[in-house]
Coordinates of N, CA, C and O in Angstrom, one line a residue:
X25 N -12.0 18.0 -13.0 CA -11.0 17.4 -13.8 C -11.7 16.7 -14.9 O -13.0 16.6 -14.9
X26 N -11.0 16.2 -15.8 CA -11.3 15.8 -16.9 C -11.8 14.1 -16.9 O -11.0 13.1 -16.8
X27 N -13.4 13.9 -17.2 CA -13.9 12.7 -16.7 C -13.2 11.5 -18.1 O -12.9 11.7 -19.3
X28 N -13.0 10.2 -17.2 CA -12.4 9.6 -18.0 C -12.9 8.9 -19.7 O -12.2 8.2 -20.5
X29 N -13.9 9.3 -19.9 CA -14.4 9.1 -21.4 C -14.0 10.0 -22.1 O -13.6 9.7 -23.3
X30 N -14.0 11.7 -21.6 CA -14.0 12.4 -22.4 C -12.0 12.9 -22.3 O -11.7 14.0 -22.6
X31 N -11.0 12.1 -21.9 CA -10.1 11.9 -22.0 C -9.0 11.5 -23.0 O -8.0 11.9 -23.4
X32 N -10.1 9.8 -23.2 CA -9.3 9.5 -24.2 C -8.3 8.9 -24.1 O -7.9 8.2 -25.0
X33 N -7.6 9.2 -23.1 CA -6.0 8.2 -22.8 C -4.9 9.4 -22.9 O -3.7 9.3 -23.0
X34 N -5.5 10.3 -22.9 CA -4.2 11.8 -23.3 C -4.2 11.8 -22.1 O -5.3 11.5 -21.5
X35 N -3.0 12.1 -21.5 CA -2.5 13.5 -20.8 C -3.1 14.6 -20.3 O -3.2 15.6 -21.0
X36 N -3.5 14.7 -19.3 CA -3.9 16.2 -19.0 C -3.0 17.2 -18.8 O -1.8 17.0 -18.4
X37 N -3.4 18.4 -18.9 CA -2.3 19.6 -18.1 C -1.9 19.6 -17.1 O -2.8 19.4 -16.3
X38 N -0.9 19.6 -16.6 CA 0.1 19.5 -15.7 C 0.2 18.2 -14.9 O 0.6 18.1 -13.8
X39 N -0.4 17.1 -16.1 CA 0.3 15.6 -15.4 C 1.5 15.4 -15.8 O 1.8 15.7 -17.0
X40 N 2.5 14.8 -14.9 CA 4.1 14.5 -14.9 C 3.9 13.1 -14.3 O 3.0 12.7 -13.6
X41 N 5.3 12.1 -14.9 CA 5.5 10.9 -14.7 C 6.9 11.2 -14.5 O 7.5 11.9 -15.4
X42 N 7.8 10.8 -13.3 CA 9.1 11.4 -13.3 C 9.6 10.3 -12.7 O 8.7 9.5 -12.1
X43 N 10.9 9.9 -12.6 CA 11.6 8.9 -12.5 C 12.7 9.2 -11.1 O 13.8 9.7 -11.3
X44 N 12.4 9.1 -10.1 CA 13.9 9.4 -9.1 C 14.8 8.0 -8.6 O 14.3 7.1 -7.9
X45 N 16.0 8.2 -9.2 CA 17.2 7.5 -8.4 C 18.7 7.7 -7.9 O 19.4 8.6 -8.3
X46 N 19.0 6.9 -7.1 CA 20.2 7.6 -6.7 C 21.1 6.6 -6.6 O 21.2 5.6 -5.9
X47 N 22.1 7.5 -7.9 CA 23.9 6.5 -7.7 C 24.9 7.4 -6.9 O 24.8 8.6 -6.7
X48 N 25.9 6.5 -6.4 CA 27.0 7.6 -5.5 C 26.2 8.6 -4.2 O 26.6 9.7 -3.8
X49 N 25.2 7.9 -3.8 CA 24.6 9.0 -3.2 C 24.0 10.5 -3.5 O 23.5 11.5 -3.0
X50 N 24.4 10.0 -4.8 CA 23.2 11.6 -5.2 C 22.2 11.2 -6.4 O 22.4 10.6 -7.4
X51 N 21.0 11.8 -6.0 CA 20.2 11.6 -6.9 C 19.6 12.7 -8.2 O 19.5 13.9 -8.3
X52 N 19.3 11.6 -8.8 CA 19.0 12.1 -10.1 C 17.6 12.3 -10.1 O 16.9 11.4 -9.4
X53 N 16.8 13.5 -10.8 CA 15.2 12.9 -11.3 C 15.1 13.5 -13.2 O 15.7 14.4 -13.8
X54 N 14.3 12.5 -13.5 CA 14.1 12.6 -14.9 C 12.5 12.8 -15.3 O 11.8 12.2 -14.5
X55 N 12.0 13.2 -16.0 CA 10.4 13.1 -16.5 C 10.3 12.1 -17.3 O 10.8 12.1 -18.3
X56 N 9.8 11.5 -17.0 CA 9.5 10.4 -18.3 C 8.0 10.7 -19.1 O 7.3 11.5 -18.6
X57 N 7.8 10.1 -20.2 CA 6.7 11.1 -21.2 C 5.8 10.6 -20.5 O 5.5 9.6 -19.9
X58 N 5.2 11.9 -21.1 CA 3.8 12.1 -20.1 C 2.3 10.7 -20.6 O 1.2 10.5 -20.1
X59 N 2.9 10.2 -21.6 CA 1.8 8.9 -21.6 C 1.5 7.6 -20.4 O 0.6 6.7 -20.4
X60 N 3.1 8.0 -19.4 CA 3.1 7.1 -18.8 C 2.1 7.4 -17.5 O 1.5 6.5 -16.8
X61 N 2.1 8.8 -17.6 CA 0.5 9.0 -16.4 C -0.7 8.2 -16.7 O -1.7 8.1 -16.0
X62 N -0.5 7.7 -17.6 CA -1.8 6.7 -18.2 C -1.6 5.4 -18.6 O -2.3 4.7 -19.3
X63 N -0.5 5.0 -18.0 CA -0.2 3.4 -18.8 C 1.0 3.0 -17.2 O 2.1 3.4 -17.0
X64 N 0.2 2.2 -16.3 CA 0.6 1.7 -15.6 C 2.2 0.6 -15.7 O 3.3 0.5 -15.1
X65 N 1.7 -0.2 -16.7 CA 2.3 -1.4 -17.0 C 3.5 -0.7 -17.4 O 4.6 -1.0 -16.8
X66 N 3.5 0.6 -18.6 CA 4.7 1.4 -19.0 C 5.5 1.7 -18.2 O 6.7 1.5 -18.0
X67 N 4.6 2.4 -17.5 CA 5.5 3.1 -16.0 C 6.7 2.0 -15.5 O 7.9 2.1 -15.5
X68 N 5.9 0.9 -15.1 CA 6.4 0.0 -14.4 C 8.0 -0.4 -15.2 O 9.1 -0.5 -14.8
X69 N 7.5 -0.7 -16.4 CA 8.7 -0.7 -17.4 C 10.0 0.2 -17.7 O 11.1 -0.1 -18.1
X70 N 9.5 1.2 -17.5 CA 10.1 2.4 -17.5 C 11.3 2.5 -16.1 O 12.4 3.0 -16.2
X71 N 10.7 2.1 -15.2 CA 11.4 1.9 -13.8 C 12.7 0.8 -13.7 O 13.8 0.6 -13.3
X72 N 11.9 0.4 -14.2 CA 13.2 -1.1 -14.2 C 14.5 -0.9 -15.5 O 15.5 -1.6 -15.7
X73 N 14.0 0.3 -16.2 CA 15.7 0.7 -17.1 C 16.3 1.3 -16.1 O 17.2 1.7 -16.8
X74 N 16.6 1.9 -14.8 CA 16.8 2.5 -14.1 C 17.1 2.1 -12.7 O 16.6 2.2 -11.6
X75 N 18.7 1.3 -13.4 CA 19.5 0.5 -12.4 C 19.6 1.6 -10.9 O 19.8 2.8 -11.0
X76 N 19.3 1.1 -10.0 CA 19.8 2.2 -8.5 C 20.2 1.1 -7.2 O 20.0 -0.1 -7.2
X77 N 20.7 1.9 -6.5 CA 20.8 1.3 -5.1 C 19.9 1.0 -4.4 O 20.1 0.3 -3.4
X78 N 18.7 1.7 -4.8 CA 18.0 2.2 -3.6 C 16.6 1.9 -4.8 O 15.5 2.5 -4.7
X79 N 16.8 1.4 -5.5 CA 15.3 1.1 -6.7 C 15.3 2.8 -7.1 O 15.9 3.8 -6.6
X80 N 14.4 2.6 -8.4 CA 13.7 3.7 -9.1 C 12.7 3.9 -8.8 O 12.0 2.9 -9.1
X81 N 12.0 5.0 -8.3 CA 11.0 5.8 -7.8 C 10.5 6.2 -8.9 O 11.2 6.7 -9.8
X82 N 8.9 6.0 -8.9 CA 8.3 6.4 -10.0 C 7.0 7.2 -9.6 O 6.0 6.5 -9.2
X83 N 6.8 9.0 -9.5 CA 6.2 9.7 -9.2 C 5.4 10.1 -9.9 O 6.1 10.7 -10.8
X84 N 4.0 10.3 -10.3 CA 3.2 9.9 -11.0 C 1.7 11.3 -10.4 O 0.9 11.1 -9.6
X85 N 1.8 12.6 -11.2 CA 0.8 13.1 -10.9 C -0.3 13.0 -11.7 O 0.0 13.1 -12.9
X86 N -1.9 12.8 -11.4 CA -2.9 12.8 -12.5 C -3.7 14.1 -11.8 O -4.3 14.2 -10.7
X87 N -3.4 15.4 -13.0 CA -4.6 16.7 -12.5 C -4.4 17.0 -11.4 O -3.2 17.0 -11.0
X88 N -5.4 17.3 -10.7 CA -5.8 17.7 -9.1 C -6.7 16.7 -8.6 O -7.6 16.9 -7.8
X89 N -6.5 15.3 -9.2 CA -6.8 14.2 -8.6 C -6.4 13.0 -7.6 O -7.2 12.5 -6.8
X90 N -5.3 12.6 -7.7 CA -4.1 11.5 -7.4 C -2.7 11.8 -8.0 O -2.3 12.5 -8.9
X91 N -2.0 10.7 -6.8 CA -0.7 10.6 -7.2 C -0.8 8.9 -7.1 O -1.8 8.2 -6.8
X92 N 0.6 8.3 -7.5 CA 1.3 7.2 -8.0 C 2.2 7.4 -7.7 O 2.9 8.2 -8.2
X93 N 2.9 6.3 -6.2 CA 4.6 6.6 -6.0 C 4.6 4.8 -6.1 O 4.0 3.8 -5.6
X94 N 5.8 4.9 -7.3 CA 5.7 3.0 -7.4 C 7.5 3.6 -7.3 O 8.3 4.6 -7.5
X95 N 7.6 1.8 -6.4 CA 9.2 1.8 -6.6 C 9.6 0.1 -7.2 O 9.1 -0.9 -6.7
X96 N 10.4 0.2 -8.0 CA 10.9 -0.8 -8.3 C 12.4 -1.1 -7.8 O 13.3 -0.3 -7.5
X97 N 12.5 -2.8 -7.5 CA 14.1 -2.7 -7.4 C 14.1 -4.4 -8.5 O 13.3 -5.4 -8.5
X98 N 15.2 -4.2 -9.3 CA 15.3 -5.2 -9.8 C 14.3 -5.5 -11.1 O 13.8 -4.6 -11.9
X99 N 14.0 -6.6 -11.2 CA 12.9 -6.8 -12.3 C 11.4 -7.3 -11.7 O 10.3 -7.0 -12.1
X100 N 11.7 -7.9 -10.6 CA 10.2 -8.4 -9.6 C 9.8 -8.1 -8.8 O 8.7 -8.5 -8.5
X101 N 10.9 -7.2 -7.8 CA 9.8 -6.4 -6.5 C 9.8 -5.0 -7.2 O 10.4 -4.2 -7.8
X102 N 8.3 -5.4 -6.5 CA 7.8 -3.6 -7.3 C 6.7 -3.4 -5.6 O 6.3 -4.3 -4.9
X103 N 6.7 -2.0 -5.5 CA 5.9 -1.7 -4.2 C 4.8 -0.8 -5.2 O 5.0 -0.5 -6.4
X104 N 3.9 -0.6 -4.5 CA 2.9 0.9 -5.4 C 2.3 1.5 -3.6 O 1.9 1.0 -2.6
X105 N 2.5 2.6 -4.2 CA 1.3 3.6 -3.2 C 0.4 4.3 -4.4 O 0.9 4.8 -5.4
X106 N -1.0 4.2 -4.2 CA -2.3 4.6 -5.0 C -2.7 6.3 -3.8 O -3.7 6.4 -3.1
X107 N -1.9 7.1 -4.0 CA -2.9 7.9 -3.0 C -4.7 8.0 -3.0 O -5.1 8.7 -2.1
X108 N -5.5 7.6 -3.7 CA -7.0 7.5 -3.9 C -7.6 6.6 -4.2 O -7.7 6.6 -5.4
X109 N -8.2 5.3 -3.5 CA -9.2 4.0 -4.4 C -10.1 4.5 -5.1 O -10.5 3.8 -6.0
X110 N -11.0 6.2 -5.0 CA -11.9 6.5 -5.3 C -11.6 6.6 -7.4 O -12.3 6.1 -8.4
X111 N -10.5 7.3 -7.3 CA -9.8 7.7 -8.8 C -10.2 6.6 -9.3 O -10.3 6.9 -10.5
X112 N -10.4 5.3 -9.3 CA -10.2 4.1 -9.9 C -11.7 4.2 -10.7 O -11.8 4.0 -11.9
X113 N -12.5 4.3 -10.0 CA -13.8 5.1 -11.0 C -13.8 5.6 -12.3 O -14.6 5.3 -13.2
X114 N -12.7 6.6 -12.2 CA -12.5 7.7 -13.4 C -11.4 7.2 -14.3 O -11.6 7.3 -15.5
X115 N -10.5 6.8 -13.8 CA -9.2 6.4 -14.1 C -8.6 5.1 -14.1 O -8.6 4.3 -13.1
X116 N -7.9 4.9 -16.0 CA -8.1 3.8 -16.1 C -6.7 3.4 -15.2 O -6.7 2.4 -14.5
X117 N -5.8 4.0 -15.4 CA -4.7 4.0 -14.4 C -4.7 3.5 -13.3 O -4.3 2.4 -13.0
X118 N -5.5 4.6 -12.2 CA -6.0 3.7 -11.0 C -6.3 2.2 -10.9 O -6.2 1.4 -10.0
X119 N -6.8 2.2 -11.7 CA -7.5 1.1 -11.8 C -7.0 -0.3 -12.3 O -7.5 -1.4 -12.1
X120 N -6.0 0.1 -12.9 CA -4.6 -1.3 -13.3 C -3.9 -1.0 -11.7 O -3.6 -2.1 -11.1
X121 N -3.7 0.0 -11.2 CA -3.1 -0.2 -9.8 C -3.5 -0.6 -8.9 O -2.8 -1.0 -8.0
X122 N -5.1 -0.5 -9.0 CA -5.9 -1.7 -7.9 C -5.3 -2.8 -8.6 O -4.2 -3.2 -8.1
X123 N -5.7 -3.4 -9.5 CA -5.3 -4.9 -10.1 C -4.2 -5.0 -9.7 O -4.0 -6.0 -9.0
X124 N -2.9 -4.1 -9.8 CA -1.6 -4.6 -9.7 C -2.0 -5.2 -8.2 O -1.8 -6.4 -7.9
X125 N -2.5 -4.3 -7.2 CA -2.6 -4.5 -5.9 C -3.7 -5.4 -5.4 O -4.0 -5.4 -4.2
X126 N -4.3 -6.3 -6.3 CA -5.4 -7.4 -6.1 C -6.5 -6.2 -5.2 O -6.7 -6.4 -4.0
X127 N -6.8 -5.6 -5.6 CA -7.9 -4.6 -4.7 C -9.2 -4.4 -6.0 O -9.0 -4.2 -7.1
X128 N -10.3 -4.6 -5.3 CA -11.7 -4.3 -6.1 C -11.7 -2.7 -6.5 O -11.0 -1.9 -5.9
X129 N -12.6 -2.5 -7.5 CA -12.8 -1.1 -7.6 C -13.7 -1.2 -6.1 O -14.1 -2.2 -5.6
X130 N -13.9 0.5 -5.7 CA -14.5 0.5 -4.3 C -16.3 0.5 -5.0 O -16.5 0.9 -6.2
X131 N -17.1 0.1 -4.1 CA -18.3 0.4 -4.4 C -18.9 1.7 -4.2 O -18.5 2.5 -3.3
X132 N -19.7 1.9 -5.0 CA -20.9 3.7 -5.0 C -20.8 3.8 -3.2 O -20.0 4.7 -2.7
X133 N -21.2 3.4 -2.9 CA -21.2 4.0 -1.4 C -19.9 4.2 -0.4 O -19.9 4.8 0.7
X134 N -19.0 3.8 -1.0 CA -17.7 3.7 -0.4 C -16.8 5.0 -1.6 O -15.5 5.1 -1.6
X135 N -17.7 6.0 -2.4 CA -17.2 6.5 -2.9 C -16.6 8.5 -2.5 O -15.9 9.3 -3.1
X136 N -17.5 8.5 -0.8 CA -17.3 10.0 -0.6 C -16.2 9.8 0.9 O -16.3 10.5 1.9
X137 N -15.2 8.9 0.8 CA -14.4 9.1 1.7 C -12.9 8.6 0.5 O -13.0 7.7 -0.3
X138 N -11.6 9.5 0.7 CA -10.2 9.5 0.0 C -9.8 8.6 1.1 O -9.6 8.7 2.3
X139 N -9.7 7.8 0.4 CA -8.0 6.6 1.0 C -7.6 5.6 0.2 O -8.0 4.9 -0.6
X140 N -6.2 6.0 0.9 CA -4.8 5.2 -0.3 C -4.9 4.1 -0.3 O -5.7 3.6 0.5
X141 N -4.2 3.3 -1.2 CA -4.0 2.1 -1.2 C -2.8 1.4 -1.0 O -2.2 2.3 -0.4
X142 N -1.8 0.3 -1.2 CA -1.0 -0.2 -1.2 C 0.1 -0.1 -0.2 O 0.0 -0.3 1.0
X143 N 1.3 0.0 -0.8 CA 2.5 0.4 0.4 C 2.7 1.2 0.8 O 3.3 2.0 0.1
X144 N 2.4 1.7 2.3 CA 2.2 3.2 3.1 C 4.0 3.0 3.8 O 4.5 4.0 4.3
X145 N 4.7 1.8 3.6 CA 6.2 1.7 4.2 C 6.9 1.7 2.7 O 8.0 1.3 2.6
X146 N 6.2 2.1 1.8 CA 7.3 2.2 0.2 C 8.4 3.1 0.5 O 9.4 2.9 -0.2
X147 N 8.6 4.2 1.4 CA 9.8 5.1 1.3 C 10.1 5.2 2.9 O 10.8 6.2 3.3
X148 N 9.8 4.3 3.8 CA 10.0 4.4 4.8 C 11.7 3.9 5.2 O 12.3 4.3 6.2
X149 N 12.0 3.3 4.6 CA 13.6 3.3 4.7 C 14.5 4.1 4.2 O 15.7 4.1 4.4
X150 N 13.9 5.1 3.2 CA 14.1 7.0 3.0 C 13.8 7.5 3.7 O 14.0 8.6 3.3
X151 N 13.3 7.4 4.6 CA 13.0 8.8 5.7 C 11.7 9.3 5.7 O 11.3 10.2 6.4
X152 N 10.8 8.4 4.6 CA 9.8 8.8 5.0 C 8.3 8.1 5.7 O 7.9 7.2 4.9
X153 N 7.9 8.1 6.3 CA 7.2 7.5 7.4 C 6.0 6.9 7.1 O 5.8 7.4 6.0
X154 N 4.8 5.8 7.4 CA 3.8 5.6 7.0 C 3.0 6.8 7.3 O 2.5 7.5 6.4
X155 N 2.9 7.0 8.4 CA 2.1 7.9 9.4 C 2.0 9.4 8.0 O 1.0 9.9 7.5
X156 N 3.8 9.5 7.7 CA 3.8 10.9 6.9 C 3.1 10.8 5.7 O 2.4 11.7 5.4
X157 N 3.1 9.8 5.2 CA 2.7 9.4 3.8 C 1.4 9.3 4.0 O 0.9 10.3 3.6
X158 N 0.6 8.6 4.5 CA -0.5 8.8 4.5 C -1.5 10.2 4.8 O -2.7 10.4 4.5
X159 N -0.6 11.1 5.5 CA -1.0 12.0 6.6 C -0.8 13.1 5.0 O -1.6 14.0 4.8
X160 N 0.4 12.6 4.1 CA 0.0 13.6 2.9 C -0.9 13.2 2.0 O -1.9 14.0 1.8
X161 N -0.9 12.2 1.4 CA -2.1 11.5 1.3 C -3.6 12.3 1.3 O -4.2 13.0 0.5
X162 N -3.9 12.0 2.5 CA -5.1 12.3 3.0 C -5.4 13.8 3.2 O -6.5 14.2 3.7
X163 N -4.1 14.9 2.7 CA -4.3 15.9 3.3 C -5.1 16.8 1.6 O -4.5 17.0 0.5
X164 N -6.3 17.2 2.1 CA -7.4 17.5 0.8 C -7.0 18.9 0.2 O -7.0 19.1 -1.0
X165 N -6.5 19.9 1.2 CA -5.7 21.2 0.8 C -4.4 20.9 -0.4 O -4.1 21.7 -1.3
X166 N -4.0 20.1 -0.3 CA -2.8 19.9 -1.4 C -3.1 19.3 -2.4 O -4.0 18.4 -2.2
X167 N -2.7 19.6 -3.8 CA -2.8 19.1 -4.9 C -1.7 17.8 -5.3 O -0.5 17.7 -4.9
X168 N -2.2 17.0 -5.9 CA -0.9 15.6 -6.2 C 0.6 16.2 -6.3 O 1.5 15.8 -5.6
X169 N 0.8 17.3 -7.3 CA 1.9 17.5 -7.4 C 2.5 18.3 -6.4 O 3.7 18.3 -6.3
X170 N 1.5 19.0 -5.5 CA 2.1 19.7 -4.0 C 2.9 18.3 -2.9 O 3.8 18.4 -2.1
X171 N 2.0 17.2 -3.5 CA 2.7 16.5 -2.1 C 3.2 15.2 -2.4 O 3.3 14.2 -1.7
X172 N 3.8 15.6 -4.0 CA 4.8 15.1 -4.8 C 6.2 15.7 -4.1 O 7.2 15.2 -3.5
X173 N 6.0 16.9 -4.3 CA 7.0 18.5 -4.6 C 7.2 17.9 -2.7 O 8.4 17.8 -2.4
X174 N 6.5 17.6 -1.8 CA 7.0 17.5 -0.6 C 7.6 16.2 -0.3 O 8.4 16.3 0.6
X175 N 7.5 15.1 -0.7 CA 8.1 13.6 -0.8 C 9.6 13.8 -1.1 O 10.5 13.4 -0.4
X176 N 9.7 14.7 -2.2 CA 10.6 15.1 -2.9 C 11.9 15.8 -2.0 O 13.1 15.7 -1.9
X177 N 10.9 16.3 -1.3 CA 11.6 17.3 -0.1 C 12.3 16.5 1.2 O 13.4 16.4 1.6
X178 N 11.3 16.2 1.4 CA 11.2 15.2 2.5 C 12.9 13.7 2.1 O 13.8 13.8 3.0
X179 N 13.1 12.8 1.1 CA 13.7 12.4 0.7 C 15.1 13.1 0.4 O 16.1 12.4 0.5
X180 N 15.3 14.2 0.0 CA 16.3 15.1 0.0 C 16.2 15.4 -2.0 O 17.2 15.8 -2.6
X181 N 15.6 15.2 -2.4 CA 15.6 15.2 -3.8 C 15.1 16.4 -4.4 O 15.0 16.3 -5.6
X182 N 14.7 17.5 -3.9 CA 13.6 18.5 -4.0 C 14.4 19.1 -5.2 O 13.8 19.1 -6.3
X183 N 15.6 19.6 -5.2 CA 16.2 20.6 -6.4 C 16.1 19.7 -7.4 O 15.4 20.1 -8.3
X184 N 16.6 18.4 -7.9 CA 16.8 17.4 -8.6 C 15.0 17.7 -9.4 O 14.8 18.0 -10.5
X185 N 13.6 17.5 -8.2 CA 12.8 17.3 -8.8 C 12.1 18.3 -9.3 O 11.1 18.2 -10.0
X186 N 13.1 19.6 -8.8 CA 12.3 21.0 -9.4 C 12.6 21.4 -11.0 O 11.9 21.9 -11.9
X187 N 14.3 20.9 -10.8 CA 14.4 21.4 -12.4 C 14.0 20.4 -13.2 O 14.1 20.8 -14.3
X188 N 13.5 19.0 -13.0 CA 12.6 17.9 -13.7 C 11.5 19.0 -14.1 O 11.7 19.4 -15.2
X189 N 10.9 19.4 -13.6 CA 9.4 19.9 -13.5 C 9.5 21.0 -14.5 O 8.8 21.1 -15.6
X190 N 10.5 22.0 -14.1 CA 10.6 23.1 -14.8 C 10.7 22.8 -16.6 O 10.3 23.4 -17.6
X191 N 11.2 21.9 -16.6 CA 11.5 21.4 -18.4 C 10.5 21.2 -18.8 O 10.5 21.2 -20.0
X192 N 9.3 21.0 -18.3 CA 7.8 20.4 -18.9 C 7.2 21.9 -19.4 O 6.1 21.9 -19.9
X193 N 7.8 22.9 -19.4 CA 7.6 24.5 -20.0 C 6.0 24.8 -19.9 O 5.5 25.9 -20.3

């Protein structure tokens, strides 16, 4: 993937920043622009126009690197899940999400093992589990957006987040 100098702050190919919430019991997903794969604070901003019952879900793929599931409810609880401390190296994004999460970048030697950071119970009152979340997370066969596409699933939101996806052409 594309090392963070020679980036620049763009976007890469097939990074998506998508928005899920649900009124009336059904939910909605939206893309929000792809700068927000790169701008933490935006993201966060972005979440909170997006009155819900249940907060705005903010799903967040970089590459075939990491994912970003932040949920907001209101204007001041905000949860984050970091699926990778390692990204924080590369990525300036990660790396405002350690900060959001008071966490150090990890040290060189703590750099050849993947593990998440933050709230592993962020969708656990959706249905979905620490154990699961982590267990996708950590699972190295899947790509960010594969175990996006299964959160998605898993939550009941999967068609909502397919045709999000499909509009990115």
């Amino acid at each position: 993937m594309t090392e963070l100098d020679e980036s620049d702050g763009l976007p890469g190919e097939g990074d998506f920043a998508a928005v899920a919430y649900r009124e009336d019991d059904l939910w909605d997903v939206y893309l929000l622009p792809e700068a927000l794969t790169r701008d933490f604070k935006g993201l966060l901003h972005a979440l909170r126009q997006q009155p819900s019952i249940s907060g705005a879900i903010g799903l967040v793929s970089v590459g075939d690197d990491f994912f970003i599931i932040a949920r907001v409810y209101g204007h001041d609880n905000v949860s984050v899940f970091l699926s990778d401390v390692t990204a924080s190296v590369d990525w300036d994004v990660a790396r405002e999400v350690l900060d959001f999460l008071d966490i150090d970048v990890p040290d060189d030697e703590d750099l050849d093992q993947v593990l998440p950071a933050g709230d592993l119970s962020i969708l656990a009152d959706l249905g979905l589990e620490e154990m699961e979340l982590g267990a996708l997370a950590g699972d190295l066969d899947l790509y960010p957006d594969e175990v996006l596409a299964s959160v998605s699933e898993r939550l009941g939101f999967q068609q909502a987040f397919q045709r999000a996806l499909d509009t990115m052409g």
